[in-house]
XYZ file of N, CA, C and O in Angstrom:
804
model
N 39.381 60.659 -146.055
C 39.938 60.580 -144.614
C 38.581 60.486 -143.729
O 37.983 61.732 -143.874
N 38.563 59.654 -142.796
C 37.586 59.615 -141.837
C 37.760 60.579 -140.523
O 38.846 60.158 -139.908
N 37.149 61.685 -140.238
C 37.562 62.485 -139.153
C 36.540 62.457 -138.080
O 37.006 62.803 -136.926
N 35.309 61.820 -138.148
C 34.403 61.651 -137.067
C 33.369 60.715 -137.541
O 33.039 60.318 -138.665
N 32.676 59.973 -136.328
C 31.547 59.079 -136.795
C 30.574 59.345 -135.659
O 30.691 59.535 -134.722
N 29.194 59.310 -136.091
C 28.091 59.469 -135.473
C 27.319 58.227 -135.873
O 26.882 58.058 -137.021
N 26.811 57.450 -134.944
C 25.907 56.253 -135.218
C 25.439 55.471 -134.077
O 25.296 56.129 -133.039
N 25.261 54.112 -134.319
C 24.723 53.292 -133.003
C 25.992 52.409 -132.782
O 26.597 51.912 -133.612
N 26.139 52.247 -131.531
C 27.053 51.355 -130.888
C 26.558 50.075 -131.014
O 25.580 49.588 -130.129
N 27.029 49.096 -131.962
C 26.634 47.799 -132.172
C 27.324 46.781 -131.268
O 26.730 45.865 -130.561
N 28.630 47.002 -130.902
C 29.225 46.238 -130.066
C 30.408 47.110 -129.075
O 30.717 48.191 -129.689
N 30.651 46.529 -127.968
C 31.593 47.379 -127.164
C 32.488 46.367 -126.182
O 32.125 45.370 -125.460
N 33.812 46.676 -126.579
C 34.725 45.717 -125.774
C 35.683 46.884 -125.234
O 35.801 48.115 -125.614
N 36.485 46.560 -124.146
C 37.290 47.855 -123.551
C 38.227 48.588 -124.240
O 38.664 49.513 -124.213
N 38.808 47.822 -125.566
C 39.704 48.362 -126.258
C 39.357 48.680 -127.693
O 40.111 49.155 -128.568
N 37.996 48.130 -128.072
C 37.511 48.167 -129.508
C 36.129 48.379 -129.544
O 35.401 47.526 -128.689
N 35.541 49.011 -130.470
C 33.885 49.104 -130.575
C 33.768 48.929 -131.959
O 34.435 49.279 -133.168
N 32.404 48.490 -132.361
C 31.776 48.763 -133.558
C 30.819 49.663 -133.607
O 29.789 49.553 -132.797
N 30.745 50.664 -134.417
C 29.894 51.731 -134.825
C 29.222 51.185 -136.066
O 29.819 51.262 -137.077
N 27.911 51.280 -135.956
C 26.985 51.118 -137.103
C 26.436 52.378 -137.601
O 25.710 53.242 -136.873
N 27.089 52.735 -138.838
C 26.618 53.930 -139.314
C 26.009 53.690 -140.825
O 26.429 53.341 -141.781
N 24.482 53.868 -140.511
C 23.678 53.596 -141.625
C 23.966 52.405 -142.342
O 23.850 52.078 -143.567
N 24.029 51.289 -141.397
C 24.199 49.919 -141.894
C 25.675 49.315 -142.323
O 25.746 48.389 -142.547
N 26.596 50.388 -142.113
C 28.029 50.041 -142.522
C 28.624 50.048 -141.109
O 28.556 51.106 -140.261
N 29.292 49.042 -140.738
C 30.010 48.715 -139.290
C 31.430 49.155 -139.459
O 32.206 48.780 -140.331
N 31.644 50.342 -138.569
C 33.370 50.397 -138.502
C 33.830 50.047 -137.290
O 33.241 50.354 -135.975
N 34.958 49.301 -137.271
C 35.630 48.892 -136.372
C 36.612 49.981 -135.744
O 37.481 50.364 -136.443
N 36.431 50.374 -134.487
C 37.320 51.459 -133.854
C 37.965 51.096 -132.600
O 37.404 50.574 -131.784
N 39.118 51.180 -132.767
C 40.039 51.032 -131.544
C 39.950 52.470 -130.644
O 39.828 53.677 -131.223
N 39.659 52.154 -129.334
C 39.294 53.192 -128.397
C 40.302 53.023 -127.081
O 40.590 52.026 -126.697
N 40.789 54.124 -126.567
C 41.200 53.958 -125.234
C 40.228 53.908 -124.066
O 39.129 54.131 -124.370
N 40.793 53.420 -123.071
C 39.745 53.107 -122.025
C 38.904 54.609 -121.409
O 37.614 54.408 -121.149
N 39.638 55.484 -121.685
C 38.914 56.776 -121.023
C 37.800 57.152 -122.096
O 36.752 57.357 -121.662
N 37.644 56.691 -123.349
C 36.524 56.831 -124.263
C 35.613 55.577 -123.950
O 34.465 55.771 -123.823
N 36.406 54.387 -123.798
C 35.401 53.230 -123.498
C 34.310 53.513 -122.287
O 33.145 53.231 -122.230
N 34.901 54.075 -121.200
C 34.170 54.309 -119.982
C 32.986 55.337 -120.195
O 32.077 55.378 -119.401
N 33.182 56.055 -121.239
C 32.114 57.273 -121.572
C 31.021 56.707 -122.348
O 29.903 57.369 -122.594
N 31.129 55.535 -123.058
C 30.063 55.034 -123.897
C 29.065 54.302 -123.257
O 29.160 53.946 -122.010
N 27.746 54.608 -123.975
C 26.663 53.886 -123.483
C 26.744 52.384 -123.621
O 27.681 51.662 -124.093
N 25.567 51.726 -123.652
C 25.439 50.336 -123.941
C 25.246 50.094 -125.211
O 24.756 51.089 -125.912
N 25.436 48.942 -125.606
C 25.322 48.734 -127.251
C 23.903 48.995 -127.403
O 22.863 48.553 -126.919
N 23.715 49.570 -128.918
C 22.131 50.051 -129.037
C 22.039 51.530 -128.750
O 21.324 52.164 -129.363
N 22.846 52.070 -128.119
C 22.802 53.595 -127.824
C 23.791 54.369 -128.857
O 24.458 53.964 -129.628
N 23.270 55.901 -128.958
C 23.971 56.618 -130.016
C 25.491 56.779 -129.515
O 25.643 56.837 -128.188
N 26.331 57.176 -130.513
C 27.578 57.210 -130.155
C 28.190 58.287 -131.236
O 27.927 58.183 -132.308
N 29.022 59.352 -130.652
C 29.743 60.299 -131.616
C 31.224 60.013 -131.079
O 31.747 60.252 -129.868
N 31.991 60.163 -132.221
C 33.645 60.005 -131.884
C 34.257 61.019 -132.766
O 34.084 61.193 -133.910
N 35.444 61.481 -132.271
C 36.426 62.056 -133.352
C 37.449 61.010 -133.524
O 37.565 60.056 -132.705
N 37.864 61.138 -134.705
C 38.390 59.826 -135.404
C 39.810 60.273 -135.901
O 39.702 61.249 -136.641
N 40.825 59.447 -135.794
C 42.037 59.492 -136.403
C 42.232 58.398 -137.265
O 41.951 57.097 -137.034
N 42.311 58.650 -138.516
C 42.359 57.380 -139.673
C 43.923 57.175 -139.851
O 44.731 58.074 -140.133
N 44.435 55.945 -139.490
C 45.669 55.563 -139.754
C 45.759 54.789 -140.950
O 45.522 53.708 -141.054
N 46.631 55.351 -141.764
C 46.908 54.544 -143.308
C 48.237 53.985 -143.236
O 49.105 54.950 -143.027
N 48.485 52.723 -143.586
C 49.750 52.249 -143.725
C 49.670 51.511 -145.153
O 48.442 51.138 -145.672
N 50.633 50.754 -145.613
C 50.565 50.201 -146.965
C 49.688 49.048 -146.840
O 48.878 48.906 -147.803
N 49.470 48.308 -145.815
C 48.796 47.093 -145.944
C 47.503 47.188 -145.002
O 46.687 46.316 -144.908
N 47.264 48.217 -144.072
C 46.190 48.458 -143.300
C 45.479 49.826 -143.282
O 46.485 50.840 -143.612
N 44.266 49.940 -143.026
C 43.750 51.157 -142.695
C 43.177 51.063 -141.183
O 42.130 50.110 -140.978
N 43.289 51.735 -140.294
C 42.985 51.535 -138.935
C 42.156 52.895 -138.434
O 42.718 53.890 -138.756
N 41.152 52.746 -137.751
C 40.442 53.890 -137.107
C 40.699 53.836 -135.662
O 40.435 52.915 -134.795
N 40.990 55.168 -135.099
C 40.986 55.210 -133.704
C 40.308 56.345 -133.357
O 40.282 57.545 -133.695
N 39.390 55.930 -132.216
C 38.218 56.788 -131.796
C 38.474 57.393 -130.550
O 38.858 56.700 -129.413
N 37.882 58.845 -130.268
C 38.045 59.442 -128.907
C 36.911 60.262 -128.836
O 36.071 60.783 -129.450
N 36.564 60.253 -127.435
C 35.187 60.918 -127.067
C 35.429 62.336 -127.018
O 34.363 63.434 -126.788
N 36.711 63.040 -126.970
C 36.844 64.382 -126.923
C 38.186 64.917 -127.792
O 38.810 63.890 -128.233
N 37.990 65.943 -128.360
C 39.020 66.466 -129.058
C 40.375 66.687 -128.519
O 41.417 66.281 -128.999
N 40.364 66.782 -127.263
C 41.840 66.754 -126.421
C 42.354 65.455 -126.652
O 43.609 65.261 -126.719
N 41.744 64.339 -126.267
C 42.358 62.994 -126.452
C 42.798 62.855 -127.766
O 43.882 62.321 -127.837
N 42.047 63.255 -128.655
C 42.505 63.092 -130.106
C 43.679 63.820 -130.473
O 44.879 63.503 -131.036
N 43.772 64.956 -130.037
C 45.166 65.879 -130.048
C 46.127 65.442 -129.296
O 47.454 65.372 -129.981
N 46.152 64.629 -128.082
C 47.148 64.209 -127.425
C 47.611 62.792 -128.160
O 48.685 62.737 -128.337
N 46.783 62.054 -128.639
C 46.856 60.953 -129.180
C 47.876 61.400 -130.532
O 48.934 60.561 -130.870
N 47.434 62.185 -131.472
C 48.265 62.422 -132.658
C 49.505 62.857 -132.489
O 50.558 62.723 -133.074
N 49.749 63.830 -131.270
C 51.015 64.276 -130.921
C 52.022 62.972 -130.376
O 53.248 63.005 -130.557
N 51.390 62.180 -129.556
C 52.009 60.761 -129.387
C 52.652 60.199 -130.298
O 53.863 59.629 -130.441
N 51.762 59.879 -131.329
C 52.280 58.856 -132.393
C 53.390 59.715 -133.486
O 54.022 59.094 -134.238
N 53.368 61.079 -133.082
C 54.379 61.968 -133.872
C 55.698 61.889 -133.255
O 56.869 62.225 -133.786
N 55.764 61.050 -131.916
C 57.166 60.998 -131.208
C 57.622 59.702 -131.949
O 57.158 58.361 -131.934
N 58.990 59.615 -132.173
C 59.761 58.315 -132.532
C 59.704 57.167 -131.624
O 59.761 57.348 -130.444
N 59.271 56.144 -132.305
C 59.183 54.863 -131.356
C 57.832 54.540 -130.780
O 57.509 53.604 -130.177
N 56.891 55.560 -130.963
C 55.445 55.454 -130.507
C 54.648 55.195 -131.503
O 54.410 56.219 -132.355
N 53.917 54.301 -131.718
C 52.869 53.804 -132.815
C 51.516 54.014 -132.091
O 51.269 54.289 -130.699
N 50.511 53.772 -132.796
C 49.029 53.853 -132.328
C 48.754 52.995 -130.888
O 48.154 53.689 -130.306
N 49.112 51.765 -131.134
C 48.776 51.122 -130.096
C 49.321 51.370 -128.574
O 48.828 51.221 -127.559
N 50.600 51.889 -128.652
C 51.255 52.401 -127.538
C 50.889 53.874 -127.161
O 50.563 53.896 -125.978
N 50.483 54.617 -128.035
C 49.631 55.783 -127.673
C 48.272 55.511 -127.063
O 47.937 56.264 -126.109
N 47.489 54.554 -127.525
C 46.229 54.204 -126.898
C 46.411 53.805 -125.332
O 45.693 54.062 -124.474
N 47.648 52.961 -125.338
C 48.073 52.274 -123.937
C 48.345 53.585 -122.876
O 47.779 53.529 -121.845
N 48.941 54.622 -123.415
C 49.201 55.895 -122.538
C 47.716 56.498 -122.168
O 47.721 56.740 -120.984
N 47.043 56.736 -123.132
C 45.640 57.306 -122.828
C 44.860 56.314 -121.882
O 43.896 56.976 -121.214
N 44.989 55.167 -122.076
C 44.383 54.328 -121.062
C 44.555 54.187 -119.870
O 44.160 53.823 -118.848
N 46.149 54.459 -119.747
C 46.868 54.540 -118.376
C 46.810 55.678 -117.555
O 47.287 55.417 -116.403
N 46.635 56.763 -118.144
C 46.524 58.059 -117.230
C 45.574 58.919 -117.822
O 45.315 59.091 -118.981
N 44.830 59.623 -116.858
C 44.139 60.741 -117.163
C 44.742 61.691 -117.926
O 45.981 62.041 -117.697
N 43.987 62.469 -119.021
C 44.631 63.260 -119.895
C 45.367 64.568 -118.911
O 46.441 64.832 -119.339
N 44.528 65.096 -118.024
C 45.040 66.368 -117.252
C 46.356 65.987 -116.542
O 47.329 66.419 -116.327
N 46.450 64.491 -115.794
C 47.245 64.064 -115.256
C 48.710 63.900 -116.064
O 49.834 64.134 -115.539
N 48.536 63.533 -117.297
C 49.469 63.328 -118.288
C 50.073 64.609 -118.703
O 51.490 64.646 -118.675
N 49.119 65.552 -118.839
C 49.781 66.921 -119.077
C 50.639 67.364 -118.042
O 51.718 67.779 -118.255
N 50.170 67.220 -116.842
C 50.919 67.805 -115.615
C 52.107 67.167 -115.530
O 53.309 67.617 -115.186
N 52.364 65.691 -115.710
C 53.486 65.062 -115.656
C 54.587 65.440 -116.648
O 55.929 65.425 -116.362
N 53.979 65.569 -117.756
C 54.895 66.072 -118.962
C 55.441 67.625 -118.609
O 56.474 67.882 -118.810
N 54.703 68.550 -118.181
C 55.146 69.819 -117.963
C 56.407 69.772 -116.732
O 56.934 70.523 -116.714
N 55.850 68.984 -115.639
C 56.908 68.757 -114.574
C 57.896 67.854 -114.818
O 59.008 67.873 -114.131
N 58.041 67.175 -116.006
C 59.228 66.277 -116.313
C 58.993 65.178 -115.387
O 60.201 64.663 -114.916
N 57.949 64.827 -115.003
C 57.761 63.505 -113.926
C 57.844 62.157 -114.660
O 56.823 61.556 -114.995
N 59.052 61.888 -114.913
C 59.401 60.686 -115.378
C 58.769 59.466 -114.689
O 58.340 58.348 -115.215
N 58.826 59.466 -113.338
C 58.273 58.441 -112.540
C 56.851 58.210 -112.477
O 56.245 57.032 -112.536
N 56.075 59.123 -112.770
C 54.526 58.998 -113.185
C 54.281 58.511 -114.392
O 53.375 57.859 -114.590
N 55.047 58.922 -115.371
C 55.046 58.291 -116.714
C 55.177 56.962 -116.825
O 54.803 56.174 -117.524
N 56.361 56.464 -116.265
C 56.754 54.906 -116.166
C 55.700 54.184 -115.336
O 55.808 52.873 -115.511
N 54.867 54.886 -114.439
C 53.677 53.876 -114.025
C 52.789 53.713 -114.848
O 51.646 52.931 -114.364
N 52.640 54.097 -116.245
C 51.508 53.859 -116.941
C 52.184 52.295 -117.492
O 53.384 52.145 -118.103
N 51.233 51.299 -117.520
C 51.614 50.010 -118.233
C 52.199 50.227 -119.636
O 51.576 50.737 -120.507
N 53.230 49.439 -119.871
C 54.012 49.395 -121.183
C 54.946 50.429 -121.351
O 55.436 50.405 -122.464
N 55.123 51.554 -120.525
C 55.778 52.391 -120.743
C 57.464 52.529 -119.816
O 57.117 52.622 -118.521
N 58.315 52.261 -120.496
C 59.594 52.351 -119.837
C 60.277 53.449 -119.529
O 59.626 54.596 -120.026
N 61.401 53.522 -118.990
C 62.102 54.729 -118.350
C 62.477 55.674 -119.815
O 62.105 56.683 -119.772
N 63.038 55.005 -120.807
C 63.525 55.692 -122.121
C 62.395 56.353 -122.749
O 62.383 57.201 -123.289
N 61.153 55.588 -122.814
C 60.167 56.157 -123.594
C 59.459 57.103 -122.707
O 58.925 58.067 -123.445
N 59.218 56.857 -121.518
C 58.871 58.025 -120.708
C 59.711 59.252 -120.660
O 58.943 60.264 -120.691
N 60.883 59.379 -120.783
C 61.833 60.438 -120.939
C 61.734 61.045 -122.409
O 61.537 62.196 -122.467
N 61.410 60.239 -123.321
C 61.171 60.698 -124.871
C 59.885 61.518 -124.650
O 59.558 62.434 -125.399
N 58.743 60.984 -124.294
C 57.213 61.720 -124.075
C 57.557 62.953 -123.325
O 57.150 63.828 -123.859
N 58.228 62.961 -122.178
C 58.459 64.281 -121.390
C 58.990 65.244 -122.273
O 58.769 66.495 -122.322
N 59.969 64.900 -122.900
C 60.906 65.782 -123.741
C 60.391 66.155 -125.078
O 60.192 67.518 -125.070
N 59.716 65.264 -125.652
C 59.079 65.737 -126.973
C 57.892 66.067 -127.070
O 57.246 66.985 -127.769
N 56.901 65.779 -125.901
C 55.474 66.138 -125.913
C 55.305 67.539 -125.344
O 54.270 68.373 -125.601
N 56.342 67.968 -124.494
C 56.208 69.380 -123.997
C 55.975 70.660 -124.574
O 55.329 71.232 -124.275
N 56.742 70.291 -125.743
C 56.588 71.644 -126.885
C 55.344 71.291 -127.655
O 55.060 72.222 -128.551
N 54.737 70.192 -127.575
C 53.706 69.831 -128.608
C 52.235 69.851 -128.141
O 51.332 69.610 -128.770
N 52.252 70.551 -126.718
C 50.984 70.399 -126.005
C 50.133 71.483 -126.781
O 50.555 72.480 -126.806
N 48.788 71.124 -126.962
C 47.794 72.123 -127.478
C 47.538 73.142 -126.365
O 46.623 73.044 -125.526
N 48.272 74.264 -126.440
C 48.028 75.148 -125.089
C 46.718 75.611 -124.613
O 46.613 75.210 -123.279
N 45.826 76.242 -125.593
C 44.669 76.719 -125.020
C 43.819 75.513 -124.358
O 43.293 75.766 -123.013
N 43.682 74.334 -125.101
C 42.684 73.441 -124.474
C 43.187 72.739 -123.286
O 42.692 72.330 -122.387
N 44.625 72.461 -123.447
C 45.418 72.009 -122.140
C 45.034 72.916 -120.916
O 44.823 72.311 -119.810
N 45.316 74.088 -121.015
C 45.298 74.947 -119.811
C 43.794 74.874 -119.256
O 43.473 74.828 -118.119
N 42.755 74.584 -119.997
C 41.387 74.665 -119.735
C 41.042 73.298 -118.886
O 40.325 73.122 -117.844
N 41.890 72.111 -119.539
C 41.399 70.970 -118.892
C 42.234 70.746 -117.700
O 41.609 70.204 -116.776
N 43.379 71.107 -117.602
C 44.199 71.183 -116.215
C 43.379 72.032 -115.233
O 43.289 71.428 -114.172
N 43.007 73.309 -115.543
C 42.302 74.178 -114.741
C 41.035 73.424 -114.226
O 40.701 73.370 -112.928
N 40.561 72.645 -115.048
C 39.216 72.427 -114.750
C 39.360 71.010 -113.853
O 38.395 70.819 -112.983
N 40.401 70.267 -114.067
C 40.763 69.144 -113.248
C 41.133 69.443 -111.745
O 40.869 68.842 -110.949
N 41.710 70.725 -111.616
C 42.327 71.211 -110.569
C 40.980 72.126 -109.537
O 41.402 72.296 -108.451
N 40.020 72.494 -110.368
C 38.995 73.496 -109.668
C 37.987 72.706 -108.504
O 37.265 71.954 -108.919
N 38.221 73.020 -107.437
C 37.280 72.807 -106.420
C 37.130 71.304 -106.061
O 37.652 70.095 -106.682
N 36.048 70.937 -105.447
C 35.694 69.635 -105.029
C 34.920 69.036 -106.116
O 34.058 69.709 -106.824
N 34.790 67.638 -106.224
C 33.911 67.115 -107.175
C 32.513 67.273 -107.047
O 32.235 67.165 -105.752
N 31.619 67.702 -107.867
C 30.440 67.904 -107.618
C 29.531 66.894 -107.946
O 29.722 65.825 -108.125
N 28.043 67.364 -107.886
C 27.122 66.364 -108.092
C 27.036 65.878 -109.498
O 26.982 64.633 -109.649
N 27.448 66.743 -110.564
C 27.481 65.944 -111.844
C 28.648 65.000 -112.023
O 28.169 63.894 -112.613
N 29.774 65.243 -111.283
C 30.597 64.013 -111.383
C 30.362 62.916 -110.951
O 30.322 61.859 -111.564
N 29.542 62.870 -109.608
C 28.959 61.830 -109.004
C 27.925 61.048 -109.837
O 28.050 59.758 -110.035
N 27.125 61.847 -110.630
C 26.177 61.202 -111.352
C 26.839 60.454 -112.849
O 26.350 59.464 -113.006
N 27.740 61.054 -112.967
C 28.303 60.631 -114.429
C 29.257 59.195 -113.942
O 29.303 58.340 -114.618
N 29.871 59.188 -112.844
C 30.626 58.201 -112.217
C 29.654 56.851 -111.979
O 29.744 55.670 -112.495
N 28.426 57.257 -111.404
C 27.489 56.230 -111.232
C 26.709 55.508 -112.272
O 26.819 54.440 -112.484
N 26.530 56.488 -113.273
C 26.152 55.993 -114.572
C 26.953 55.070 -115.139
O 26.645 53.949 -115.692
N 28.260 55.446 -115.183
C 29.150 54.788 -115.884
C 29.384 53.343 -115.103
O 29.445 52.164 -116.089
N 29.251 53.117 -113.835
C 29.219 51.830 -113.278
C 28.116 51.043 -113.499
O 28.074 49.890 -113.705
N 26.830 51.555 -113.503
C 25.686 51.109 -113.801
C 25.690 50.614 -115.126
O 25.176 49.429 -115.403
N 26.415 51.135 -116.118
C 26.470 50.803 -117.562
C 27.249 49.592 -117.702
O 27.062 48.656 -118.526
N 28.227 49.616 -116.759
C 29.056 48.188 -116.747
C 28.311 47.083 -115.902
O 29.350 46.031 -115.915
N 27.136 47.159 -115.333
C 26.865 46.260 -114.875
C 26.631 45.908 -113.348
O 26.052 45.016 -112.710
N 27.030 47.059 -112.743
C 27.041 47.005 -111.262
C 25.843 47.267 -110.622
O 25.252 48.291 -111.433
N 25.421 46.750 -109.353
C 24.127 47.201 -108.824
C 24.241 48.690 -108.142
O 25.539 49.019 -107.527
N 23.335 49.391 -108.109
C 23.252 50.791 -107.617
C 23.915 50.840 -106.248
O 24.832 51.735 -106.037
N 23.493 50.163 -105.171
C 24.202 50.196 -103.877
C 25.655 50.092 -103.757
O 26.461 50.801 -103.316
N 26.012 49.112 -104.776
C 27.582 48.962 -104.632
C 28.391 50.160 -105.393
O 29.348 50.391 -104.848
N 27.615 50.263 -106.456
C 28.147 51.669 -107.129
C 28.244 52.784 -106.583
O 29.468 53.421 -106.477
N 27.327 53.065 -105.741
C 27.277 54.441 -104.955
C 28.479 54.293 -103.848
O 28.973 55.288 -103.692
N 28.456 53.346 -103.292
C 29.428 53.012 -102.205
C 30.909 53.234 -102.792
O 31.677 53.834 -102.108
N 31.090 52.629 -104.000
C 32.473 52.748 -104.617
C 32.793 54.045 -105.211
O 33.777 54.499 -104.844
N 31.667 54.838 -105.484
C 31.828 56.154 -106.081
C 32.388 57.119 -104.779
O 33.475 57.834 -104.788
N 31.676 56.947 -103.798
C 32.139 57.639 -102.615
C 33.481 57.399 -102.031
O 34.103 58.336 -101.672
N 33.708 56.230 -102.063
C 35.007 55.589 -101.448
C 36.146 56.467 -102.387
O 37.253 56.476 -101.974
N 35.934 56.046 -103.794
C 36.875 56.734 -104.644
C 37.040 58.132 -104.527
O 38.208 58.540 -104.682
N 36.065 59.002 -104.400
C 36.232 60.367 -104.392
C 36.967 60.644 -103.020
O 37.596 61.759 -102.950
N 36.712 59.700 -101.948
C 37.578 60.191 -100.903
C 38.938 59.699 -100.773
O 39.710 60.419 -100.181
N 39.253 58.904 -101.651
C 40.772 58.478 -101.810
C 41.689 59.436 -102.943
O 42.743 59.378 -102.636
N 41.002 59.701 -104.118
C 41.884 60.311 -104.773
C 41.884 61.964 -104.783
O 40.947 62.567 -104.424
N 42.979 62.432 -105.228
C 43.075 64.012 -105.204
C 42.463 64.665 -106.453
O 42.009 65.713 -106.281
N 42.661 64.105 -107.425
C 42.160 64.809 -108.736
C 40.834 64.544 -108.973
O 40.247 63.064 -108.895
N 39.890 65.308 -109.205
C 38.550 65.023 -109.453
C 38.247 64.806 -110.986
O 37.023 64.804 -111.348
N 39.264 64.468 -111.738
C 39.263 64.172 -113.237
C 38.370 62.848 -113.143
O 38.570 61.796 -112.547
N 37.495 62.709 -114.225
C 36.533 61.499 -114.334
C 36.935 60.221 -114.309
O 36.772 59.232 -113.688
N 38.095 60.050 -115.304
C 38.963 58.878 -115.716
C 39.558 58.278 -114.093
O 39.534 57.052 -114.148
N 40.242 59.217 -113.759
C 40.986 58.852 -112.566
C 39.870 58.426 -111.307
O 40.223 57.280 -110.792
N 39.006 59.148 -111.031
C 37.905 58.678 -110.019
C 37.353 57.344 -110.416
O 37.057 56.280 -109.625
N 36.925 57.036 -111.713
C 36.323 55.859 -112.106
C 37.160 54.436 -111.990
O 37.099 53.658 -111.474
N 38.397 54.755 -112.452
C 39.518 53.718 -112.188
C 39.694 53.367 -110.737
O 39.657 52.135 -110.252
N 39.574 54.353 -109.914
C 39.609 54.005 -108.512
C 38.224 53.505 -107.951
O 38.401 52.502 -107.211
N 37.330 53.851 -108.441
C 35.858 53.103 -108.280
C 35.955 51.709 -108.534
O 35.481 50.858 -107.763
N 36.490 51.327 -109.668
C 36.644 50.119 -110.175
C 37.487 49.298 -109.208
O 37.239 47.862 -109.006
N 38.540 49.820 -108.771
C 39.386 49.056 -107.707
C 38.765 48.928 -106.411
O 38.881 47.725 -105.754
N 38.035 49.902 -106.014
C 37.139 49.740 -104.699
C 36.052 48.219 -105.009
O 35.937 47.634 -104.004
N 35.576 48.252 -106.174
C 34.632 47.133 -106.521
C 35.454 45.941 -106.315
O 34.750 44.839 -105.829
N 36.472 45.889 -106.958
C 37.429 44.704 -107.237
C 37.857 44.296 -105.787
O 37.927 43.000 -105.320
N 37.926 45.126 -104.667
C 38.231 44.600 -103.443
C 37.095 44.042 -102.722
O 37.247 43.427 -101.732
N 36.048 44.257 -103.282
C 34.680 43.643 -102.661
C 34.385 44.525 -101.317
O 33.552 44.017 -100.683
């Protein structure tokens, strides 16, 4: 059972990466939240991994944080939710926002995730609520709600946009616009808004 990978990022796509570990290439499916934290091909990468084994396939799902892995494993434990849909959930909503939506029973917020219908959202809200990893979740939500976004967040956002190929002046402008528009200072939430700002031109 593969629980983690540390090696060199050989290839990078929004939903899938190739990690070279000692000359062996591991094909790993990842959510957008993890993809945005990765460097450029050739850089070092470390992932927590869920190994999904079925009769005919063995698939690896990688995450940049333990919390993402824990939420993923709890999502696939819900009837009707497989690994691909669980990845779609993590790609469509920030983890802290997902936790708040589940705790509040906010079906409307959950159905805003691409690929999630009302029945699936209700099932997620009902079944995930009692399965949330309590200690880590509290820290994550508290961190997301605490204070205004600081210098470190700005630098992380700028670095992510530069790694995606955007020029610094445009990236800096998009980051500031995104921070002004979103309420949550969570990295993934602000990054998605920054990408929307760049798309608007």
